[in-house]
């Protein structure tokens, strides 16, 4: 299903019983080790999909709404109109503004860019 749908990202976890649900009454016949193995396969496949999708942004110029300071390596982070996270260097005065950024790198979880210009 991951290959067909090509999700931008996915939050996935091992099954665990939840109070006040019908599933709480079901027997859990799958060993924890198998659950972990399946989850790891799913995460690895999704990471590859994200990596390939983000690679397609290299060289593109994007409008980025600057949200905040970046957590590591770059000074700023923001989001494109399709919710892609972009990290890049620029002045903190850009927070809350829209900046033009060229995408120059990527990882499975975010894009890396260089500031071209910004508008108020």
PDB file of C-alpha atoms in Angstrom:
ATOM      1  CA  UNK A   1       0.000   0.000   0.000  1.00  0.00           C
ATOM      2  CA  UNK A   2       2.847   2.421   0.778  1.00  0.00           C
ATOM      3  CA  UNK A   3       4.217   2.041  -2.738  1.00  0.00           C
ATOM      4  CA  UNK A   4       0.823   2.728  -4.296  1.00  0.00           C
ATOM      5  CA  UNK A   5      -0.179   5.705  -2.134  1.00  0.00           C
ATOM      6  CA  UNK A   6       3.282   7.321  -1.733  1.00  0.00           C
ATOM      7  CA  UNK A   7       2.583   9.145   1.536  1.00  0.00           C
ATOM      8  CA  UNK A   8       4.622  12.275   2.280  1.00  0.00           C
ATOM      9  CA  UNK A   9       5.041  10.943   5.808  1.00  0.00           C
ATOM     10  CA  UNK A  10       3.463   8.387   8.119  1.00  0.00           C
ATOM     11  CA  UNK A  11       3.146   8.003  11.863  1.00  0.00           C
ATOM     12  CA  UNK A  12       3.085   4.303  12.692  1.00  0.00           C
ATOM     13  CA  UNK A  13       3.401   2.326  15.892  1.00  0.00           C
ATOM     14  CA  UNK A  14       3.133  -1.235  17.170  1.00  0.00           C
ATOM     15  CA  UNK A  15      -0.384  -2.239  18.130  1.00  0.00           C
ATOM     16  CA  UNK A  16      -1.156  -1.989  21.811  1.00  0.00           C
ATOM     17  CA  UNK A  17      -4.542  -2.479  23.510  1.00  0.00           C
ATOM     18  CA  UNK A  18      -6.436   0.701  24.388  1.00  0.00           C
ATOM     19  CA  UNK A  19      -8.971   1.012  27.196  1.00  0.00           C
ATOM     20  CA  UNK A  20     -12.646   1.344  26.224  1.00  0.00           C
ATOM     21  CA  UNK A  21     -12.154  -0.097  22.716  1.00  0.00           C
ATOM     22  CA  UNK A  22     -13.511  -3.294  21.181  1.00  0.00           C
ATOM     23  CA  UNK A  23      -9.937  -4.269  20.322  1.00  0.00           C
ATOM     24  CA  UNK A  24      -9.140  -4.551  24.027  1.00  0.00           C
ATOM     25  CA  UNK A  25     -11.134  -7.806  24.066  1.00  0.00           C
ATOM     26  CA  UNK A  26      -9.148  -9.361  21.202  1.00  0.00           C
ATOM     27  CA  UNK A  27      -6.327 -11.767  21.860  1.00  0.00           C
ATOM     28  CA  UNK A  28      -2.938 -10.488  20.747  1.00  0.00           C
ATOM     29  CA  UNK A  29      -1.340 -13.492  19.052  1.00  0.00           C
ATOM     30  CA  UNK A  30       1.546 -11.686  17.341  1.00  0.00           C
ATOM     31  CA  UNK A  31       4.814 -11.762  19.308  1.00  0.00           C
ATOM     32  CA  UNK A  32       6.443  -8.419  20.163  1.00  0.00           C
ATOM     33  CA  UNK A  33       9.534  -9.363  18.137  1.00  0.00           C
ATOM     34  CA  UNK A  34       7.415  -9.857  15.010  1.00  0.00           C
ATOM     35  CA  UNK A  35       5.586  -6.584  15.596  1.00  0.00           C
ATOM     36  CA  UNK A  36       8.942  -4.826  15.848  1.00  0.00           C
ATOM     37  CA  UNK A  37      10.240  -6.492  12.682  1.00  0.00           C
ATOM     38  CA  UNK A  38       7.137  -5.501  10.699  1.00  0.00           C
ATOM     39  CA  UNK A  39       7.244  -1.931  11.989  1.00  0.00           C
ATOM     40  CA  UNK A  40      10.911  -1.604  11.059  1.00  0.00           C
ATOM     41  CA  UNK A  41      10.175  -2.808   7.508  1.00  0.00           C
ATOM     42  CA  UNK A  42       7.339  -0.304   7.225  1.00  0.00           C
ATOM     43  CA  UNK A  43       9.508   2.553   8.533  1.00  0.00           C
ATOM     44  CA  UNK A  44      12.377   1.676   6.184  1.00  0.00           C
ATOM     45  CA  UNK A  45      10.083   1.612   3.160  1.00  0.00           C
ATOM     46  CA  UNK A  46       8.382   4.889   4.120  1.00  0.00           C
ATOM     47  CA  UNK A  47      11.756   6.557   4.681  1.00  0.00           C
ATOM     48  CA  UNK A  48      12.845   5.576   1.155  1.00  0.00           C
ATOM     49  CA  UNK A  49       9.605   6.968  -0.306  1.00  0.00           C
ATOM     50  CA  UNK A  50      10.113  10.265   1.540  1.00  0.00           C
ATOM     51  CA  UNK A  51      13.745  10.436   0.438  1.00  0.00           C
ATOM     52  CA  UNK A  52      12.805   9.933  -3.222  1.00  0.00           C
ATOM     53  CA  UNK A  53       9.936  12.427  -3.078  1.00  0.00           C
ATOM     54  CA  UNK A  54      12.138  15.080  -1.449  1.00  0.00           C
ATOM     55  CA  UNK A  55      14.898  14.513  -4.030  1.00  0.00           C
ATOM     56  CA  UNK A  56      12.483  15.804  -6.689  1.00  0.00           C
ATOM     57  CA  UNK A  57      12.597  19.279  -5.095  1.00  0.00           C
ATOM     58  CA  UNK A  58      16.311  19.884  -5.831  1.00  0.00           C
ATOM     59  CA  UNK A  59      16.725  23.088  -7.854  1.00  0.00           C
ATOM     60  CA  UNK A  60      13.154  24.280  -7.307  1.00  0.00           C
ATOM     61  CA  UNK A  61      12.428  27.763  -6.030  1.00  0.00           C
ATOM     62  CA  UNK A  62       9.793  27.691  -3.305  1.00  0.00           C
ATOM     63  CA  UNK A  63       7.862  30.210  -1.247  1.00  0.00           C
ATOM     64  CA  UNK A  64       8.470  29.385   2.394  1.00  0.00           C
ATOM     65  CA  UNK A  65       6.556  30.746   5.385  1.00  0.00           C
ATOM     66  CA  UNK A  66       9.304  31.124   7.978  1.00  0.00           C
ATOM     67  CA  UNK A  67       8.051  29.555  11.225  1.00  0.00           C
ATOM     68  CA  UNK A  68      10.905  29.625  13.662  1.00  0.00           C
ATOM     69  CA  UNK A  69      14.586  29.149  14.297  1.00  0.00           C
ATOM     70  CA  UNK A  70      15.897  25.838  12.983  1.00  0.00           C
ATOM     71  CA  UNK A  71      16.830  23.167  15.511  1.00  0.00           C
ATOM     72  CA  UNK A  72      20.288  22.331  14.137  1.00  0.00           C
ATOM     73  CA  UNK A  73      22.759  23.325  11.380  1.00  0.00           C
ATOM     74  CA  UNK A  74      20.614  26.111   9.901  1.00  0.00           C
ATOM     75  CA  UNK A  75      19.324  29.336  11.403  1.00  0.00           C
ATOM     76  CA  UNK A  76      15.713  29.193  10.146  1.00  0.00           C
ATOM     77  CA  UNK A  77      12.981  26.724   9.305  1.00  0.00           C
ATOM     78  CA  UNK A  78       9.701  27.147   7.509  1.00  0.00           C
ATOM     79  CA  UNK A  79       7.073  25.379   5.465  1.00  0.00           C
ATOM     80  CA  UNK A  80       6.090  25.397   1.823  1.00  0.00           C
ATOM     81  CA  UNK A  81       2.446  25.656   0.739  1.00  0.00           C
ATOM     82  CA  UNK A  82       2.342  21.842   0.616  1.00  0.00           C
ATOM     83  CA  UNK A  83       3.722  21.598   4.183  1.00  0.00           C
ATOM     84  CA  UNK A  84       7.293  20.545   3.350  1.00  0.00           C
ATOM     85  CA  UNK A  85       9.756  21.619   6.036  1.00  0.00           C
ATOM     86  CA  UNK A  86      12.636  23.715   4.670  1.00  0.00           C
ATOM     87  CA  UNK A  87      15.750  24.597   6.690  1.00  0.00           C
ATOM     88  CA  UNK A  88      17.954  27.474   5.552  1.00  0.00           C
ATOM     89  CA  UNK A  89      20.120  30.325   6.797  1.00  0.00           C
ATOM     90  CA  UNK A  90      18.811  33.861   7.108  1.00  0.00           C
ATOM     91  CA  UNK A  91      18.104  36.630   9.619  1.00  0.00           C
ATOM     92  CA  UNK A  92      15.662  35.979  12.481  1.00  0.00           C
ATOM     93  CA  UNK A  93      13.685  39.014  11.308  1.00  0.00           C
ATOM     94  CA  UNK A  94      12.250  36.711   8.613  1.00  0.00           C
ATOM     95  CA  UNK A  95      10.219  34.743  11.176  1.00  0.00           C
ATOM     96  CA  UNK A  96       6.564  35.208  10.274  1.00  0.00           C
ATOM     97  CA  UNK A  97       7.394  36.303   6.723  1.00  0.00           C
ATOM     98  CA  UNK A  98       7.408  34.604   3.339  1.00  0.00           C
ATOM     99  CA  UNK A  99      10.826  33.964   1.814  1.00  0.00           C
ATOM    100  CA  UNK A 100      11.893  32.736  -1.617  1.00  0.00           C
ATOM    101  CA  UNK A 101      14.208  29.762  -1.132  1.00  0.00           C
ATOM    102  CA  UNK A 102      16.007  27.546  -3.635  1.00  0.00           C
ATOM    103  CA  UNK A 103      16.144  23.897  -2.600  1.00  0.00           C
ATOM    104  CA  UNK A 104      19.730  22.640  -2.624  1.00  0.00           C
ATOM    105  CA  UNK A 105      19.540  19.488  -0.483  1.00  0.00           C
ATOM    106  CA  UNK A 106      17.207  17.091   1.263  1.00  0.00           C
ATOM    107  CA  UNK A 107      16.781  14.309   3.774  1.00  0.00           C
ATOM    108  CA  UNK A 108      13.827  11.974   4.250  1.00  0.00           C
ATOM    109  CA  UNK A 109      12.186  14.462   6.627  1.00  0.00           C
ATOM    110  CA  UNK A 110      13.036  17.920   5.304  1.00  0.00           C
ATOM    111  CA  UNK A 111      14.462  20.063   2.552  1.00  0.00           C
ATOM    112  CA  UNK A 112      17.574  22.257   2.727  1.00  0.00           C
ATOM    113  CA  UNK A 113      17.594  25.589   0.970  1.00  0.00           C
ATOM    114  CA  UNK A 114      19.357  28.840   0.305  1.00  0.00           C
ATOM    115  CA  UNK A 115      17.590  32.181   0.773  1.00  0.00           C
ATOM    116  CA  UNK A 116      16.971  34.079  -2.452  1.00  0.00           C
ATOM    117  CA  UNK A 117      14.834  36.978  -1.186  1.00  0.00           C
ATOM    118  CA  UNK A 118      11.827  37.725   0.996  1.00  0.00           C
ATOM    119  CA  UNK A 119       8.667  39.838   1.020  1.00  0.00           C
ATOM    120  CA  UNK A 120       6.946  41.624   3.886  1.00  0.00           C
TER     121      UNK A 120
END
